[in-house]
Amino acid sequence: MGRFPDSRFDKAADGGRDNPRATGAVRLSDVAAAAGVAAMTVSRALNQPELVSERTRERVQRAVIETGYVPNRVAGALASSRSKMVAVLVPTVAHSLFADVVQSITDTLAVEGYQVLLGLTGYQTEEEAAVVETVLSRRPDALVVAGTRHSEATRQRLGAARIPVVEIWDMSDDPLDMLIGFSHHAVGEAVADHLLGCGYQRFGQAMADDPRSHQRAEGFNARILAEQKARPDAGIKVTTHWAEIPATLVGGRTTAANVLAGMPDCEAIFCSSDTLAMGVIAEAQSRAMAIPEALAVMGFGDMSFAAATWPALSTVRIDGAEIGRLTAAHLLQRFGAGSPDPAHDIVDVGFEIVARQTTLSPRS
Amino acid sequence: MGRFPDSRFDKAADGGRDNPRATGAVRLSDVAAAAGVAAMTVSRALNQPELVSERTRERVQRAVIETGYVPNRVAGALASSRSKMVAVLVPTVAHSLFADVVQSITDTLAVEGYQVLLGLTGYQTEEEAAVVETVLSRRPDALVVAGTRHSEATRQRLGAARIPVVEIWDMSDDPLDMLIGFSHHAVGEAVADHLLGCGYQRFGQAMADDPRSHQRAEGFNARILAEQKARPDAGIKVTTHWAEIPATLVGGRTTAANVLAGMPDCEAIFCSSDTLAMGVIAEAQSRAMAIPEALAVMGFGDMSFAAATWPALSTVRIDGAEIGRLTAAHLLQRFGAGSPDPAHDIVDVGFEIVARQTTLSPRS
DNA sequence: CCTGATGATGTTAGCGCTATCATTTCGCGC
DNA sequence: GCGCGAAATGATAGCGCTAACATCATCAGG
């Protein structure tokens, strides 16, 4: 009988199935037959139980267990145009900040039966375009994407998809739809502010050569330049050096060396990531420069190891889990009934400067 | 104007679309109309271009761009019973080891057009069962799951799904299908061996209370007990204390305190994770115990911070990226034509003991 | 009893794609 | 030209589910 040599499904399952295209799995109609109701009733019993009488619901329940039915949401999605999937596009999950975001989005959405389709975009805009197209072909009910700089093609595709879109991780003036993140520029300013408050005057930057690090660097420079203007005689200086991506400890050492070569009396180095900062610390230690007395170091990310370095790394903490939670919450609200609410659909989650031992205490 | 099967679309995308269930997106048939061919030909031009003439292929290509067509793989999956999705079930991605695995699986599969459906199972077996059912309802073409201990329900569902399954992260005697991992028991033995080789005799274990840590602890104990028998007068001792999960730095401190309370002359502590190890180090430092002279510490995982602690943490390195790569490679081979090849479908990727500064050098 | 509102269930017709088979076109030797 | 196998293309019929509507039961109020 047909193409299922080992169709040893014990009973009702594939009774008269001889269609070559059928998958052999238990279908809704098999459950319906077992329960003695119509397929539609089973569908309702499972998806909108409140529309079905108690008696029927129980009967269906039993039939589902008896047959071992696992719904086919592919078919369901096609029929209803709702996939209950959310695409999440991040550069990488091998970075704890993004991992935290993905984790908390997944956890929060799971409660409502939504699942995450993961897309890794790397740090290249072209790659993002390809990934966007691929994930959109799955017809997710919404899409989350890290960053606000997208190619024109991507923007168009996202617009044409007519689904909620959340941009995370950055702030921007013209979000596609929802936006949950923080200002990298403000991070740079705040770090500069903090270091100035500690009394430093000669600054270096060891930054990874990616767009967001550029924004932080700009914020930092802007604040420093303003201070230069305010106190022209104070001898405030700043120099910026770029590290290749992906950022590594070795890259941090090299970049630190570059900074110190160009500014031997540098007092404080702001790094675009904790990883680079570790490299800077290593370089300083190799030159027997005391931290933070001879050289202060500031990282970014507050990764798990930041508190464990020696000395413990001062850094900037971002609450990735909070971004994820908010993202999921906003999406669920949209899915529910919530109409777009632009006023609340842009959230700045901010950041926190964590002063540990690689920077001096601020002067009061 | 009835329900339209034969209302010919002239050309412009959704000219005569009046069906209330249609999504409004560009469909294959719209592209076909634009290109002046049948829908089936467009499908072939996109999915099996070698079956279509050069001329037609180009014509279709142009029509796709012109119409902005994004394939609907939901429909495709339903029709062909191939979803080009792989479900990946891990306890968490907020742990760098699993993040590495997910990252490399995703990257490797993406090359062949497969996408990852992410399922986070937590560390509970019941949760896993629920997640398995949910992801199977998406009809993935394969499933990857961390761990080899599954509930009976899970095992049955996975069997019934008739798709390739890869268990990763552990070794086991009776894998469901493919298996790519390492032996936690062997890790414990190897660590014990290493520490014995350094001359230590009184051992503590600070282990998270999860199944895999238990296995490592058992391996460790087994090796130690064997040594006790071999050298009954050497004064070899071992004590094990359990930390609550998830493992935290604070949990490590507490557990270390427990170990030292029970065995004040403890010389070396094996921890089930680098995170716990950091806590142990912190506790030792707070008691002014010199590391590794007064107390040696061994972690597990070689997380990014392990090399950055002070002193740098000796630990066990697992190559998560390699596990991911192998997993993806095996799946792709299965998808291709590769028949099950049991001999090569069980891979022990091993592990590496990384001796840094929290353990003494082995005696030669 | 009838009426009409309400709730529960059933029937039909697709969702947008691809497997399968039927048909047309092409290439080429004679 | 003709015939024939191979290549290219087309027509048809679902994949398993659910939206939309139709039908059937139930029950209160008249």
Short mmCIF file of N, CA, C and O in Angstrom, two decimals, chain B residues 200-205 220-221 224 228 235-241 255-270 287 289 294-295:
data_model
loop_
_atom_site.label_atom_id
_atom_site.label_comp_id
_atom_site.label_asym_id
_atom_site.label_seq_id
_atom_site.Cartn_x
_atom_site.Cartn_y
_atom_site.Cartn_z
N TYR B 200 48.66 17.09 44.31
CA TYR B 200 47.61 17.35 45.31
C TYR B 200 47.08 16.04 45.85
O TYR B 200 47.09 15.01 45.17
N GLN B 201 46.57 16.10 47.09
CA GLN B 201 46.04 14.87 47.70
C GLN B 201 44.68 15.05 48.35
O GLN B 201 43.96 14.09 48.56
N ARG B 202 44.35 16.30 48.69
CA ARG B 202 43.07 16.51 49.37
C ARG B 202 42.19 17.41 48.50
O ARG B 202 42.50 18.59 48.30
N PHE B 203 41.15 16.82 48.00
CA PHE B 203 40.38 17.47 46.95
C PHE B 203 38.97 17.85 47.39
O PHE B 203 38.33 17.12 48.14
N GLY B 204 38.53 18.99 46.91
CA GLY B 204 37.13 19.37 47.08
C GLY B 204 36.50 19.52 45.71
O GLY B 204 37.18 19.75 44.71
N GLN B 205 35.19 19.38 45.67
CA GLN B 205 34.48 19.65 44.42
C GLN B 205 33.37 20.65 44.72
O GLN B 205 32.61 20.47 45.68
N PHE B 220 35.41 12.30 38.37
CA PHE B 220 36.46 12.78 39.26
C PHE B 220 36.61 11.84 40.45
O PHE B 220 37.71 11.36 40.75
N ASN B 221 35.50 11.56 41.09
CA ASN B 221 35.53 10.70 42.27
C ASN B 221 36.06 9.31 41.94
O ASN B 221 36.82 8.73 42.70
N ILE B 224 39.75 9.43 41.71
CA ILE B 224 40.36 9.64 43.03
C ILE B 224 40.29 8.36 43.86
O ILE B 224 41.27 7.97 44.51
N GLN B 228 43.16 6.20 45.65
CA GLN B 228 43.15 5.86 47.07
C GLN B 228 43.48 4.39 47.27
O GLN B 228 44.26 4.02 48.13
N GLY B 235 47.00 9.33 52.01
CA GLY B 235 46.14 10.35 52.62
C GLY B 235 45.29 11.10 51.61
O GLY B 235 45.00 12.28 51.79
N ILE B 236 44.90 10.42 50.55
CA ILE B 236 44.08 11.05 49.51
C ILE B 236 42.63 11.11 49.96
O ILE B 236 42.08 10.11 50.42
N LYS B 237 42.05 12.29 49.86
CA LYS B 237 40.67 12.48 50.30
C LYS B 237 39.90 13.31 49.26
O LYS B 237 40.51 14.06 48.50
N VAL B 238 38.62 13.18 49.29
CA VAL B 238 37.81 14.02 48.40
C VAL B 238 36.45 14.29 49.04
O VAL B 238 35.88 13.42 49.72
N THR B 239 35.96 15.52 48.86
CA THR B 239 34.63 15.87 49.34
C THR B 239 33.91 16.67 48.26
O THR B 239 34.56 17.44 47.54
N THR B 240 32.63 16.46 48.14
CA THR B 240 31.88 17.14 47.07
C THR B 240 30.74 17.97 47.66
O THR B 240 30.01 17.49 48.52
N HIS B 241 30.65 19.19 47.23
CA HIS B 241 29.53 20.04 47.66
C HIS B 241 28.80 20.59 46.44
O HIS B 241 29.43 20.87 45.42
N THR B 255 29.82 27.75 48.15
CA THR B 255 30.18 26.34 48.06
C THR B 255 31.63 26.12 48.49
O THR B 255 31.95 25.13 49.17
N ALA B 256 32.48 27.04 48.11
CA ALA B 256 33.88 26.94 48.53
C ALA B 256 33.95 26.98 50.06
O ALA B 256 34.70 26.20 50.68
N ALA B 257 33.17 27.86 50.66
CA ALA B 257 33.16 27.96 52.12
C ALA B 257 32.72 26.63 52.72
O ALA B 257 33.31 26.16 53.70
N ASN B 258 31.72 26.01 52.11
CA ASN B 258 31.25 24.72 52.60
C ASN B 258 32.35 23.66 52.50
O ASN B 258 32.55 22.87 53.42
N VAL B 259 33.01 23.67 51.35
CA VAL B 259 34.08 22.69 51.16
C VAL B 259 35.15 22.87 52.23
O VAL B 259 35.56 21.91 52.89
N LEU B 260 35.56 24.11 52.43
CA LEU B 260 36.66 24.39 53.38
C LEU B 260 36.22 24.14 54.82
O LEU B 260 37.05 23.79 55.67
N ALA B 261 34.94 24.32 55.07
CA ALA B 261 34.45 24.03 56.42
C ALA B 261 34.57 22.53 56.71
O ALA B 261 34.96 22.12 57.80
N GLY B 262 34.26 21.73 55.70
CA GLY B 262 34.29 20.28 55.90
C GLY B 262 35.70 19.71 55.78
O GLY B 262 35.99 18.63 56.29
N MET B 263 36.57 20.41 55.06
CA MET B 263 37.92 19.90 54.83
C MET B 263 38.90 21.08 54.85
O MET B 263 39.33 21.56 53.82
N PRO B 264 39.24 21.54 56.04
CA PRO B 264 40.04 22.77 56.14
C PRO B 264 41.40 22.66 55.45
O PRO B 264 41.95 23.68 55.05
N ASP B 265 41.90 21.45 55.31
CA ASP B 265 43.21 21.32 54.67
C ASP B 265 43.10 21.00 53.18
O ASP B 265 44.04 20.48 52.58
N CYS B 266 41.96 21.31 52.61
CA CYS B 266 41.74 21.05 51.18
C CYS B 266 42.79 21.77 50.34
O CYS B 266 43.12 22.93 50.60
N GLU B 267 43.31 21.06 49.35
CA GLU B 267 44.38 21.65 48.54
C GLU B 267 43.95 22.09 47.15
O GLU B 267 44.60 22.92 46.53
N ALA B 268 42.87 21.49 46.66
CA ALA B 268 42.48 21.78 45.27
C ALA B 268 40.97 21.60 45.12
O ALA B 268 40.41 20.63 45.63
N ILE B 269 40.35 22.55 44.45
CA ILE B 269 38.90 22.46 44.24
C ILE B 269 38.60 22.41 42.75
O ILE B 269 39.06 23.26 41.98
N PHE B 270 37.83 21.40 42.38
CA PHE B 270 37.38 21.27 40.99
C PHE B 270 35.95 21.82 40.92
O PHE B 270 35.09 21.41 41.71
N ARG B 287 40.11 34.96 52.21
CA ARG B 287 40.73 34.31 53.36
C ARG B 287 42.24 34.39 53.27
O ARG B 287 42.96 33.69 54.02
N MET B 289 44.15 33.09 51.21
CA MET B 289 44.80 31.83 50.82
C MET B 289 45.48 32.05 49.48
O MET B 289 44.84 32.49 48.52
N ALA B 294 48.34 27.64 48.25
CA ALA B 294 47.52 27.12 49.35
C ALA B 294 46.27 26.41 48.84
O ALA B 294 45.78 25.47 49.46
N LEU B 295 45.79 26.88 47.73
CA LEU B 295 44.59 26.27 47.17
C LEU B 295 44.63 26.35 45.65
O LEU B 295 44.80 27.45 45.10
#
